Coordinates of C-alpha atoms and ligand atoms in Angstrom, one line a residue:
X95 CA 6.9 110.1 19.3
X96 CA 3.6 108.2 20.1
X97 CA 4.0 105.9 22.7
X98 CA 1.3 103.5 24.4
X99 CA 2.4 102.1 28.2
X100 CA 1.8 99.2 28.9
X101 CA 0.7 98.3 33.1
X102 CA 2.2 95.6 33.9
X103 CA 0.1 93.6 36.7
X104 CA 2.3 90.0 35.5
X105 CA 5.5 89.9 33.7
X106 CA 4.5 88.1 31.1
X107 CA 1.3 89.4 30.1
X108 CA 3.2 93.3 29.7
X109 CA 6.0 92.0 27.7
X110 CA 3.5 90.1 25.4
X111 CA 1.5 93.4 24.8
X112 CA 4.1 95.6 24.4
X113 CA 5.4 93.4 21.6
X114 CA 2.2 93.1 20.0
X115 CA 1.7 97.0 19.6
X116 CA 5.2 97.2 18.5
X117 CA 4.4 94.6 15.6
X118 CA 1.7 97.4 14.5
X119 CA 4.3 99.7 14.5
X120 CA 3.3 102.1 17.7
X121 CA 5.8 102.5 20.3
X122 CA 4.8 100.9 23.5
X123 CA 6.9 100.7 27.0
X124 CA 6.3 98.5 30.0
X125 CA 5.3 99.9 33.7
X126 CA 4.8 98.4 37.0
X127 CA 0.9 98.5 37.7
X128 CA 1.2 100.7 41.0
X129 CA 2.9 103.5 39.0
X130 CA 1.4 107.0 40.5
X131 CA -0.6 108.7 38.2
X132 CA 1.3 111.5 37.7
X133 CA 4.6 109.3 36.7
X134 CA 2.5 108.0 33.7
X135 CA 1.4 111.3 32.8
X136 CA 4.6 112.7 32.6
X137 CA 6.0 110.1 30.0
X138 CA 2.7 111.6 27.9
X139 CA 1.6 108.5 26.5
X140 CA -0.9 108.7 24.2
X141 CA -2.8 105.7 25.5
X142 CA -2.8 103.1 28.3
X143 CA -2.6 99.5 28.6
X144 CA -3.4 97.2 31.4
X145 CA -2.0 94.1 31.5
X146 CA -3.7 90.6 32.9
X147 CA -2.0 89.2 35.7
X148 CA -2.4 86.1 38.0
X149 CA -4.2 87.4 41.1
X150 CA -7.3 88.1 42.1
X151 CA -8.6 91.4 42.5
X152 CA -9.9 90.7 46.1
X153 CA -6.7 88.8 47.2
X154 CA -4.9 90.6 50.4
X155 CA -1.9 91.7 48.2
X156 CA -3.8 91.9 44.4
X157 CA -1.6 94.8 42.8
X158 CA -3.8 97.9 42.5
X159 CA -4.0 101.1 39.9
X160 CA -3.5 104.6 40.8
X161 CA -7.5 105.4 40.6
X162 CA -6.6 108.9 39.0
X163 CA -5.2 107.3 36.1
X164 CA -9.0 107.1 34.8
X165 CA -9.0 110.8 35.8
X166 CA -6.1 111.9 33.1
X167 CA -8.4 111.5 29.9
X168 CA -6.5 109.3 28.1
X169 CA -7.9 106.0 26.5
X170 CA -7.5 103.0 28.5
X171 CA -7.7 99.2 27.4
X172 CA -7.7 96.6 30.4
X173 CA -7.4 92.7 29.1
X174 CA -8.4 90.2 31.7
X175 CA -6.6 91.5 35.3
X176 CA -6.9 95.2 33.8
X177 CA -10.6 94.8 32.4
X178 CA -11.0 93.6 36.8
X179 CA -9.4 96.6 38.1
X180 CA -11.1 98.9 36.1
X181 CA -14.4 97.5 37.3
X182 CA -13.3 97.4 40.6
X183 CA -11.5 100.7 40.6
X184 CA -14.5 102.6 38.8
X185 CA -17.4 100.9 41.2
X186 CA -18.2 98.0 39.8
X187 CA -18.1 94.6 41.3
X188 CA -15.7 91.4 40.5
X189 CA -17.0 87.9 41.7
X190 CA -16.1 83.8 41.2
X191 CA -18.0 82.9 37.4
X192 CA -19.4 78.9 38.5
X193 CA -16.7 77.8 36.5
X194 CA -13.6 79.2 35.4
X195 CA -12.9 79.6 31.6
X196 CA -9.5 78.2 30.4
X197 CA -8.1 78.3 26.6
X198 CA -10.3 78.9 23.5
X199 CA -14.0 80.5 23.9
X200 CA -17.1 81.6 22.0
X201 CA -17.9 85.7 22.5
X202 CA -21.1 87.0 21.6
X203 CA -21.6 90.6 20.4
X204 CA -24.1 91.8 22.7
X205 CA -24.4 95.7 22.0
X206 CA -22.5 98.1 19.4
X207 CA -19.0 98.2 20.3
X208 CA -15.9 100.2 19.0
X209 CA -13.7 97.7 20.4
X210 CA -14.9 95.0 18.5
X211 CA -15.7 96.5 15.2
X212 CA -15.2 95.2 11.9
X213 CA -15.0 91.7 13.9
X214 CA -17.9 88.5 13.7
X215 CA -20.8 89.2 16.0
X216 CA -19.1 85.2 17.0
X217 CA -16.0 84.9 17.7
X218 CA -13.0 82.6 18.8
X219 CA -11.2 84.6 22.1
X220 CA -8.5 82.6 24.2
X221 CA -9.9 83.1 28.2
X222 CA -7.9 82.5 31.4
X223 CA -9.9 83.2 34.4
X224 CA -11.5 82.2 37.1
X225 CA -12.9 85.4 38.7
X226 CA -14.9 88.4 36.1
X227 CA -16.8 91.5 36.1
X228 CA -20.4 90.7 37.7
X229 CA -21.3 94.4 37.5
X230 CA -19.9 96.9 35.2
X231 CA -19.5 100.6 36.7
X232 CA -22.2 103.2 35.8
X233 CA -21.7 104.2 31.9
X234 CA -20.5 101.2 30.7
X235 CA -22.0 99.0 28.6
X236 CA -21.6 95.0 28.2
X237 CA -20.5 94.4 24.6
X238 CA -19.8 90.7 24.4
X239 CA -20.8 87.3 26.8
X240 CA -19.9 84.2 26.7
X241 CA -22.0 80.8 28.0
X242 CA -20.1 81.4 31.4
X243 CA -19.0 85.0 31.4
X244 CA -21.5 87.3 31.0
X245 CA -18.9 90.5 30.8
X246 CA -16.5 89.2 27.8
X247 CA -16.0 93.1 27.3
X248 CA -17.1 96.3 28.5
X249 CA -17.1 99.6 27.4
X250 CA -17.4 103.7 27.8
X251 CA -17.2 105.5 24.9
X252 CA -17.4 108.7 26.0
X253 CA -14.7 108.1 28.7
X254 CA -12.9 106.4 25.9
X255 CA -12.4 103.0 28.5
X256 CA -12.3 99.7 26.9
X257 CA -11.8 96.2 28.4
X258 CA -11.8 92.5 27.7
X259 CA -12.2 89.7 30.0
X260 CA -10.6 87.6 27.5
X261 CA -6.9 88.2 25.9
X262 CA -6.3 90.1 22.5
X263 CA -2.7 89.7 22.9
X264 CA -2.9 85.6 22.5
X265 CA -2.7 84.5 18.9
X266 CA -5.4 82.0 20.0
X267 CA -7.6 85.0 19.8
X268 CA -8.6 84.9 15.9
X269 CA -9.4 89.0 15.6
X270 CA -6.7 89.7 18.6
X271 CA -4.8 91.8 16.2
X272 CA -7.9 94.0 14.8
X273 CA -9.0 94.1 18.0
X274 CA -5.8 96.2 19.2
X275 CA -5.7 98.0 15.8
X276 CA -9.6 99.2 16.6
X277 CA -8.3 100.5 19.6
X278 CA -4.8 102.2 18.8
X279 CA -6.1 103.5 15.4
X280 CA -9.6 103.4 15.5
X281 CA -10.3 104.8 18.7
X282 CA -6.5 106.6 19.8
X283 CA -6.5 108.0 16.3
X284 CA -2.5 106.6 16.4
X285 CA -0.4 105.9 13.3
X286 CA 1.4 103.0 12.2
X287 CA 4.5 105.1 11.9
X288 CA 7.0 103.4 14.3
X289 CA 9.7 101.9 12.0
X290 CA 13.7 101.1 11.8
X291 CA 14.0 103.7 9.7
X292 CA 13.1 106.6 11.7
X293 CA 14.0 104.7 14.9
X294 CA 17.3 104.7 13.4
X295 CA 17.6 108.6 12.9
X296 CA 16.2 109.0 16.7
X297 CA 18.4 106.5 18.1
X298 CA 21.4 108.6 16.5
X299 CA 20.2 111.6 17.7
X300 CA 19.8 110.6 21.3
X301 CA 23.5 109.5 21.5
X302 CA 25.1 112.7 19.9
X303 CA 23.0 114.8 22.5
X304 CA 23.6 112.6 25.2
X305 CA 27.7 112.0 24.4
X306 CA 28.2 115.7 23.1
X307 CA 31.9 115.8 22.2
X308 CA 33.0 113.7 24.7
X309 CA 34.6 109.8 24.4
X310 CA 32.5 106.6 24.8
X311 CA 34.0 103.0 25.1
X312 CA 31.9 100.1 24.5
X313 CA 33.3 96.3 25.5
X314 CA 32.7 94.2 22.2
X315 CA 32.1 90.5 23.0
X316 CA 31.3 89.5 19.1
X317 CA 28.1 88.8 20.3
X318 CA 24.3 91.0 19.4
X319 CA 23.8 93.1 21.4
X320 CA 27.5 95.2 22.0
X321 CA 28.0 94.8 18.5
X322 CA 24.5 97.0 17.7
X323 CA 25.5 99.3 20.3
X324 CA 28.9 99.4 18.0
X325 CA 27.4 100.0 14.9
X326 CA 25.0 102.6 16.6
X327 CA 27.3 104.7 18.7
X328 CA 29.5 104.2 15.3
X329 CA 26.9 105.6 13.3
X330 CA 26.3 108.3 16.2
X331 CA 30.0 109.7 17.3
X332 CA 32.5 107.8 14.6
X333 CA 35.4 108.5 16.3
X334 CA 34.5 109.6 19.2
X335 CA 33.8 105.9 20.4
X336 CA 36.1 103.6 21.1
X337 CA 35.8 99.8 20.6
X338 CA 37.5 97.7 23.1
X339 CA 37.3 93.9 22.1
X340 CA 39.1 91.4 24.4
X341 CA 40.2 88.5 23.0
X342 CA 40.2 85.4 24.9
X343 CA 41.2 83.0 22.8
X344 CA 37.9 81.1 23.4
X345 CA 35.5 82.4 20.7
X346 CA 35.1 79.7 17.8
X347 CA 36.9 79.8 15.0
X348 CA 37.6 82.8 12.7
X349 CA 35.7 84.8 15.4
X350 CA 37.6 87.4 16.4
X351 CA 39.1 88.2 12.9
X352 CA 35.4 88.2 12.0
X353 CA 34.8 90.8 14.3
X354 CA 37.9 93.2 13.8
X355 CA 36.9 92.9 10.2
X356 CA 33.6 94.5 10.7
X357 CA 34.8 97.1 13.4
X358 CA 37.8 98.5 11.1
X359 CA 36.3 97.9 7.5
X360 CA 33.0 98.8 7.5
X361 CA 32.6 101.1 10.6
X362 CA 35.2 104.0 10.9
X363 CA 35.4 103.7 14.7
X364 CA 38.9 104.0 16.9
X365 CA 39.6 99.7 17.0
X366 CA 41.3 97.8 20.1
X367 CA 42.2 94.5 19.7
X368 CA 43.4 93.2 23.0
X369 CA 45.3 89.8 22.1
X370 CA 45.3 88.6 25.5
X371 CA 44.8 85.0 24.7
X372 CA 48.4 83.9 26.5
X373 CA 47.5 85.4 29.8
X374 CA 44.1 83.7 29.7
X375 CA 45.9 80.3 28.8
X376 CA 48.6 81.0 32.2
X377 CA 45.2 81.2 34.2
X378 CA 43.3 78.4 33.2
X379 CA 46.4 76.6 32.9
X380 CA 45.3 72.9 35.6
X381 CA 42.2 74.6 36.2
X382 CA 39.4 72.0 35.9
X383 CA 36.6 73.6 38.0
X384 CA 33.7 75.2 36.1
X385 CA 33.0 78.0 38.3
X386 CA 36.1 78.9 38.8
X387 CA 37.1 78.6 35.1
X388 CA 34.0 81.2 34.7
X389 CA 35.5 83.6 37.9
X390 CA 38.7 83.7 36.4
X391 CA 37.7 84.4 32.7
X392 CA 35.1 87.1 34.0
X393 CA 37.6 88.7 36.5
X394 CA 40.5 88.8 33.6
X395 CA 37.7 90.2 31.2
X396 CA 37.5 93.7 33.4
X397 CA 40.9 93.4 34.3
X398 CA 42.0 94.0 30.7
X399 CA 39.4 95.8 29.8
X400 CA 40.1 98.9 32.0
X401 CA 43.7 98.2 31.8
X402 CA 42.6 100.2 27.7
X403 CA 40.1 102.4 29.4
X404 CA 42.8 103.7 31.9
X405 CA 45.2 104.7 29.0
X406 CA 43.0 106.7 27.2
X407 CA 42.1 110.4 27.6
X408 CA 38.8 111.9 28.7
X409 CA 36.4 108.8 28.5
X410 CA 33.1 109.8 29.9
X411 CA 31.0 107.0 29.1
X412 CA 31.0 103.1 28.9
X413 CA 28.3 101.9 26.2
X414 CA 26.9 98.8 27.2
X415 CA 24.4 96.6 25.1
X416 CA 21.6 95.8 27.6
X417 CA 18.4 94.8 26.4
X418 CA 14.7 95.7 27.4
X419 CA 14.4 92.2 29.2
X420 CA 17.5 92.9 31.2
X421 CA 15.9 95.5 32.5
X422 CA 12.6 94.3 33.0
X423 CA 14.0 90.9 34.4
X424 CA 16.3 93.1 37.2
X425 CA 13.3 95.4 38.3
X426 CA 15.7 98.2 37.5
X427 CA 14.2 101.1 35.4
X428 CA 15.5 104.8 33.6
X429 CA 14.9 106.8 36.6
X430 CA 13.9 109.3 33.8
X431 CA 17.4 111.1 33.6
X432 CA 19.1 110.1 30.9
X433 CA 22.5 108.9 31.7
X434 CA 21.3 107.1 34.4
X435 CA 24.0 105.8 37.2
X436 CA 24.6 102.5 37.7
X437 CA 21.9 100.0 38.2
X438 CA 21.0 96.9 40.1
X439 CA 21.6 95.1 37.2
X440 CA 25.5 96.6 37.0
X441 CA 26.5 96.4 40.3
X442 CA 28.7 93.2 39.2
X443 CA 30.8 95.7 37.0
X444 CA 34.2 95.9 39.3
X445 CA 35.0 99.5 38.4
X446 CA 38.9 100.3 40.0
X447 CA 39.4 102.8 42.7
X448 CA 38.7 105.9 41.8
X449 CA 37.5 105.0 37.7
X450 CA 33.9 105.5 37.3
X451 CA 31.8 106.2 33.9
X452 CA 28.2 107.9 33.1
X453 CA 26.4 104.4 31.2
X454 CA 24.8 104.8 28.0
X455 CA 22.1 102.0 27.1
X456 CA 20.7 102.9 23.8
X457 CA 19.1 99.4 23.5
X458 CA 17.8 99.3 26.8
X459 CA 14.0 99.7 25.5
X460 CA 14.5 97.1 22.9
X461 CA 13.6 93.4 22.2
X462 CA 16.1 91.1 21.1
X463 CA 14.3 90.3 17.8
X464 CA 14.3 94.0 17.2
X465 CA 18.1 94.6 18.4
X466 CA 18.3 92.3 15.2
X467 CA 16.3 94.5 13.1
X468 CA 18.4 97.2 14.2
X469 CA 21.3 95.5 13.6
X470 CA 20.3 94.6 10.0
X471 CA 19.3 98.1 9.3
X472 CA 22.2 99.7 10.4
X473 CA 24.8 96.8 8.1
X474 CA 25.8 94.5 10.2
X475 CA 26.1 91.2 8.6
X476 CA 24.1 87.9 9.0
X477 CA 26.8 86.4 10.9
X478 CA 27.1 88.7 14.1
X479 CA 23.0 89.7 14.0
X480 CA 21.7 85.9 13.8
X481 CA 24.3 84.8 16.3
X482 CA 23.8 82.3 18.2
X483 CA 23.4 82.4 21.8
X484 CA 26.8 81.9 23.4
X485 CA 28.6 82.0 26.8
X486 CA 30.6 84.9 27.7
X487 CA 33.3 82.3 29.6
X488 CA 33.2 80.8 25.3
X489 CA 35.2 77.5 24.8
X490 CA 36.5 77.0 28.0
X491 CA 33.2 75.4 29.4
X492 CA 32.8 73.2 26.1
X493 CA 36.4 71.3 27.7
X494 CA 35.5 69.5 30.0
X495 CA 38.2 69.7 33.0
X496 CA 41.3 71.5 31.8
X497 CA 41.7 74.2 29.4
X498 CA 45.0 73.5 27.1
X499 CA 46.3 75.0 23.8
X500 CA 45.6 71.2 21.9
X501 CA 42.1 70.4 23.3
X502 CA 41.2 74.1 22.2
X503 CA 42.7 73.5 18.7
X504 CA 40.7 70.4 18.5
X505 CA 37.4 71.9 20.0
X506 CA 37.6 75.1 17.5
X507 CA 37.5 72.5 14.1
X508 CA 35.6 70.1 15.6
X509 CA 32.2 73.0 16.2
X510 CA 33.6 74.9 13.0
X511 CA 32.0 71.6 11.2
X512 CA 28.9 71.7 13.3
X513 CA 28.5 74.8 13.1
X514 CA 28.9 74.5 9.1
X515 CA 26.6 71.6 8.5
X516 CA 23.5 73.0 10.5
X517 CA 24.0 76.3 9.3
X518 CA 23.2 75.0 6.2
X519 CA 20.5 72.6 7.5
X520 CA 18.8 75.6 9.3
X521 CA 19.1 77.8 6.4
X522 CA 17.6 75.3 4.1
X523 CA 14.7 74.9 6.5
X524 CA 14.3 79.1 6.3
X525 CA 13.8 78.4 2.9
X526 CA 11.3 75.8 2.5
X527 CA 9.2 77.8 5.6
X528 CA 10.4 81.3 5.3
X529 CA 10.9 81.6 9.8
X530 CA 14.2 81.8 11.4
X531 CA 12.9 79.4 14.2
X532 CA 10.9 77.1 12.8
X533 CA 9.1 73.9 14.6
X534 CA 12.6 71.8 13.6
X535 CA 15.2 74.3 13.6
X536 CA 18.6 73.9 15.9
X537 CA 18.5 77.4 18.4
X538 CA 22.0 76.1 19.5
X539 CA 24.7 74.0 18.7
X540 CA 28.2 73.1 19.0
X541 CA 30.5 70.6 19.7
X542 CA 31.8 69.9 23.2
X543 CA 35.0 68.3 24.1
X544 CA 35.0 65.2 27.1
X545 CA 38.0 64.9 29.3
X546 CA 38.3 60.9 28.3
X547 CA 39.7 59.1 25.5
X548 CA 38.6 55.8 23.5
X549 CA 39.7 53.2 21.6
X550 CA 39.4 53.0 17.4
X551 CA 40.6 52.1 14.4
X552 CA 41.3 53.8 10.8
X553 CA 43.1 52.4 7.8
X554 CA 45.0 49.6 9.9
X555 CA 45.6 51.0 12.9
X556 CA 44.5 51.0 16.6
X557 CA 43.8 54.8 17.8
X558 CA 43.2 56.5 21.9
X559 CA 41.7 59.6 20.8
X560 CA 39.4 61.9 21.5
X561 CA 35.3 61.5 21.1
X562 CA 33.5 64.6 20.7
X563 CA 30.1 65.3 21.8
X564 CA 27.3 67.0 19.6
X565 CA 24.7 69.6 21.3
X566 CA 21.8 70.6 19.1
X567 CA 18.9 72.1 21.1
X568 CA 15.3 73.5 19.8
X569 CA 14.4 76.0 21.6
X570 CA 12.9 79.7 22.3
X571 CA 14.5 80.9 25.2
X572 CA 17.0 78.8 27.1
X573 CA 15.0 78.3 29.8
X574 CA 13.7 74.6 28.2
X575 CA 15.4 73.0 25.7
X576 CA 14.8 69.8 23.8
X577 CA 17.4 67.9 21.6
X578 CA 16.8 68.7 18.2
X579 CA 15.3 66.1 15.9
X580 CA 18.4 66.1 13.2
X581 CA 18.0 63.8 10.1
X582 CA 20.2 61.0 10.2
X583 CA 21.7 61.9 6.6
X584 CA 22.5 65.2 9.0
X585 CA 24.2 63.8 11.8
X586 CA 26.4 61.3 9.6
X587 CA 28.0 64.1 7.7
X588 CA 28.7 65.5 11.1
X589 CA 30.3 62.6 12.3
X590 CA 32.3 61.5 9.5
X591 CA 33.6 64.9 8.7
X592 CA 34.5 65.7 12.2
X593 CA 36.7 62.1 12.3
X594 CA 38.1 62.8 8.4
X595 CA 39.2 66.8 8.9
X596 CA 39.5 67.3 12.8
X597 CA 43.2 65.3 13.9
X598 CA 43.1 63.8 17.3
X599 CA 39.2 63.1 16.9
X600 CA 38.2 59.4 16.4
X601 CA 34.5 59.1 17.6
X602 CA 31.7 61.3 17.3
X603 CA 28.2 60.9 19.9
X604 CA 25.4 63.0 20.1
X605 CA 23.2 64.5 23.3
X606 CA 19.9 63.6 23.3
X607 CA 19.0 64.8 26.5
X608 CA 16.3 67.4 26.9
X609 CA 16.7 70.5 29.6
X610 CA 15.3 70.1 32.3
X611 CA 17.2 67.4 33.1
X612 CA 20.2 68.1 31.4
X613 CA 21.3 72.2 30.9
X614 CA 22.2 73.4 27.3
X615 CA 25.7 73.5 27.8
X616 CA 28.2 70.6 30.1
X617 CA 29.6 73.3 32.0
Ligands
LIG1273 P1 22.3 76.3 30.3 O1 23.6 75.6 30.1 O2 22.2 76.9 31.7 O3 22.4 77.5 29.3 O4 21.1 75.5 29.9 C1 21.3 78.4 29.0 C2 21.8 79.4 28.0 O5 22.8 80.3 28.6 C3 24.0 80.2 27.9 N1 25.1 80.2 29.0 C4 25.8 81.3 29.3 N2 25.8 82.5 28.8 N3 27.6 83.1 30.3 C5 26.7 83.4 29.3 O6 26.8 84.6 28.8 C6 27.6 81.9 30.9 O7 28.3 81.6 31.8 C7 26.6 80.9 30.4 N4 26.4 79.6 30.7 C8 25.4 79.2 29.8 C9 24.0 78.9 27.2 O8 24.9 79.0 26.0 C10 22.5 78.8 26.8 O9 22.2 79.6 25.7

């Protein structure tokens, strides 16, 4: 397969540019910047990337680049950082422009480029810099200026090197995207051939080869990502894998049957249902704390689950459904075996004396968006791939102080009906705008259940019931949140069908607190 790294010399910036060649269907991976030379040339990419980043090349502890990766005669692109480096690296010379150059600038062709073909000789480019390339090394050529930087981009051709001082990956950048297709097909000779489809049939492959005949169980939480790695490994081995899903009695309602439907029906894989919803209810029983309501749940979680692994014969691997920003968030990489033992990012898995298993990943180089895509393509329905995000400790956070059988009862109907009415108000906004996440859409909700009780009044009579609390967040990441702008028509039906259907329930108030200050959930 054809595969372009990307060198990362800033989170951000890799993950970006990794995406962005993925979207034109080549493969792409992420690498830290001071990877040796010979590391990169034994993945046998068939191009390079380097990444900006948010140092300067003359700082005391700027990341560097391997210089013999310009040696290995493979085309390399630098945007910003990279474009630095490679100036640097190659005997050129970086200095301080007068000013620095932030958000959208004017680039003026300035010579023939290959980069830049097929684009305006003047053209929109999103800039974020204060230092640039004051002398380009011997063969290059200056292709584009702008008012304040005379090196916008640089080339040699005949060492096939490219580089931008401004950033093609930015969407600010109005010929970004032909810009990277100039250079992956125009000048790499790549093809647009990376798909689902054949990513699919690869994906399958790797997991017979790796399994062989032996047993793999995977944890299912009803969430994504295990529940790919299910229908992948299900695809993969059948049999051979064994589903393990524990239930805590905290998913939301119709949950778990939801996900034993999918896991026995449609995928012919060996099923385990753990109904350990009692036990979890003895626990939490007077516990009010959060963190230790999340302890307990997360301890019982293993508990049970290798209380199934130890009963059944010859398991050699444990499936697990991390993601490529897992990964790339822990440091942790493949250390180019294949199953790989167990990294950084596992050392919280409380294996028992004397159990271990071989991990298998299969997602581990994949974005969530296209775990989704995976998903899709391999049947999963709507419900589990366009899951919401949720907590692994499920319900019990959304009560505030203690867990019990009735506030559970009452939580599960009261966020079946907010989940219902802004399904439908999300899906009617994918209609009229054709995104998942558009500008207005909810990324999260539920309802959440307060330890208090307040006074009302329906047909004649005085009520002490319950409020509940409405959480509906916009979003793209869970790092910032803000409440979510719902109609009012939106947020009445809510109310008064939470107080008509849900018993126990007489008042209905919603969060309007953005994160930061407040956090998505109460818990
Ligand atoms: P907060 O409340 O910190 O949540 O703003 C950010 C995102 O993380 C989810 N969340 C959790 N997920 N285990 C999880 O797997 C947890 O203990 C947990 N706590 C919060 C939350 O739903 C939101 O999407």
């Amino acid at each position: 397969m054809q595969k372009v790294i990307v060198l990362d010399f800033g989170a951000q910036y890799g993950q970006l540019i990794a995406r962005r060649v993925r979207d034109l269907r080549v493969y792409s991976e992420i690498m830290p910047c001071d990877t040796p030379a010979g590391e990169i040339a034994a993945e046998e990419p068939s191009a390079i990337i380097l990444s900006g980043g948010p140092a300067s090349v003359y700082a005391d502890d700027a990341p560097e680049v391997d210089p013999a990766l310009f040696d290995l005669g493979l085309p390399i692109l630098g945007f910003c950082y990279g474009q630095q480096i490679m100036a640097k690296t190659l005997g050129g010379m970086v200095g301080h422009t007068e000013v620095g150059e932030y958000g959208p600038a004017t680039i003026k062709r300035v010579a023939a480029s290959r980069l830049l073909d097929g684009t305006p000789e003047e053209q929109v480019v999103w800039m974020s810099h204060r230092d640039s390339v004051a002398r380009v090394p011997e063969g290059f050529a200056i292709t584009s200026s702008t008012k304040v930087c005379p090196v916008a981009s640089m080339e040699c051709a005949e060492r096939n090197l490219y580089a931008t001082q401004f950033h093609p990956e930015v969407r600010h950048t109005t010929y970004g995207t032909q810009i990277l297709s100039n250079f992956l097909f125009g000048i790499c000779g790549l093809e647009a051939s990376w798909s689902m489809d054949n990513l699919i049939d690869q994906l399958v492959d790797d997991v017979r080869c790796e399994v062989g005949a032996d047993r793999v169980i995977l944890g299912l939480s009803g969430g994504v990502d295990s529940s790919v790695v299910g229908a992948l490994c299900a695809r993969a081995i059948g049999k051979q894998l064994t589903c393990v899903f524990v239930n805590h009695g905290l998913l939301r309602k119709n949950e778990p049957e939801e996900v034993e439907e999918v896991f026995t029906k449609q995928f012919d894989v060996d099923f385990v249902h753990v109904h350990a919803e009692e036990r979890y209810a003895k626990l939490l029983a007077g516990v009010s704390d959060p963190e230790q309501k999340r302890k307990i749940i997360g301890t019982q979680f293993w508990e049970e689950f290798f209380a199934v692994a130890q009963q059944l014969d010859g398991v050699k691997y444990l499936a697990q459904g991390t993601i490529y920003p897992d990964i790339i968030e822990s440091g942790a990489r493949k250390t180019g075996g294949k199953a790989s033992t167990i990294k950084s990012h596992h050392n919280l898995i409380p294996f028992p004396e004397g159990v271990s298993f071989d991990l298998i990943e299969p997602l581990d180089h994949f974005f969530k968006d296209e775990v989704r895509a995976l998903g899709t393509a391999l049947g999963l329905p709507d419900h589990i791939v366009w899951r919401q995000p949720f907590p692994g400790p499920g319900l019990a956070i959304r009560i505030i102080g203690d867990v019990t059988p009735e506030k559970l009862e009452i939580l599960k109907n009261a966020d079946a009906v907010v989940r219902e009415e802004l399904d439908a108000y999300n899906a009617r906004l994918y209609e009229e705008t054709g995104e998942r996440n558009s500008e207005h859409s909810c990324w999260q909700y539920f309802a959440v259940l307060p330890d208090i009780k307040s006074v009302g009044v329906m047909g004649d009579e005085r009520t002490y019931q319950r409020p509940v609390i409405v959480r509906a967040v916009e979003s793209t990441d869970a790092m910032t949140a803000d409440w979510a702008k719902l109609p009012y028509e939106v947020l009445g039906k809510i109310s008064s069908r939470i107080v008509a259907e849900v018993p126990g329930v007489n008042r209905v108030v919603y969060d309007v607190t953005p994160k930061p200050p407040g956090t998505v959930e109460w818990e």
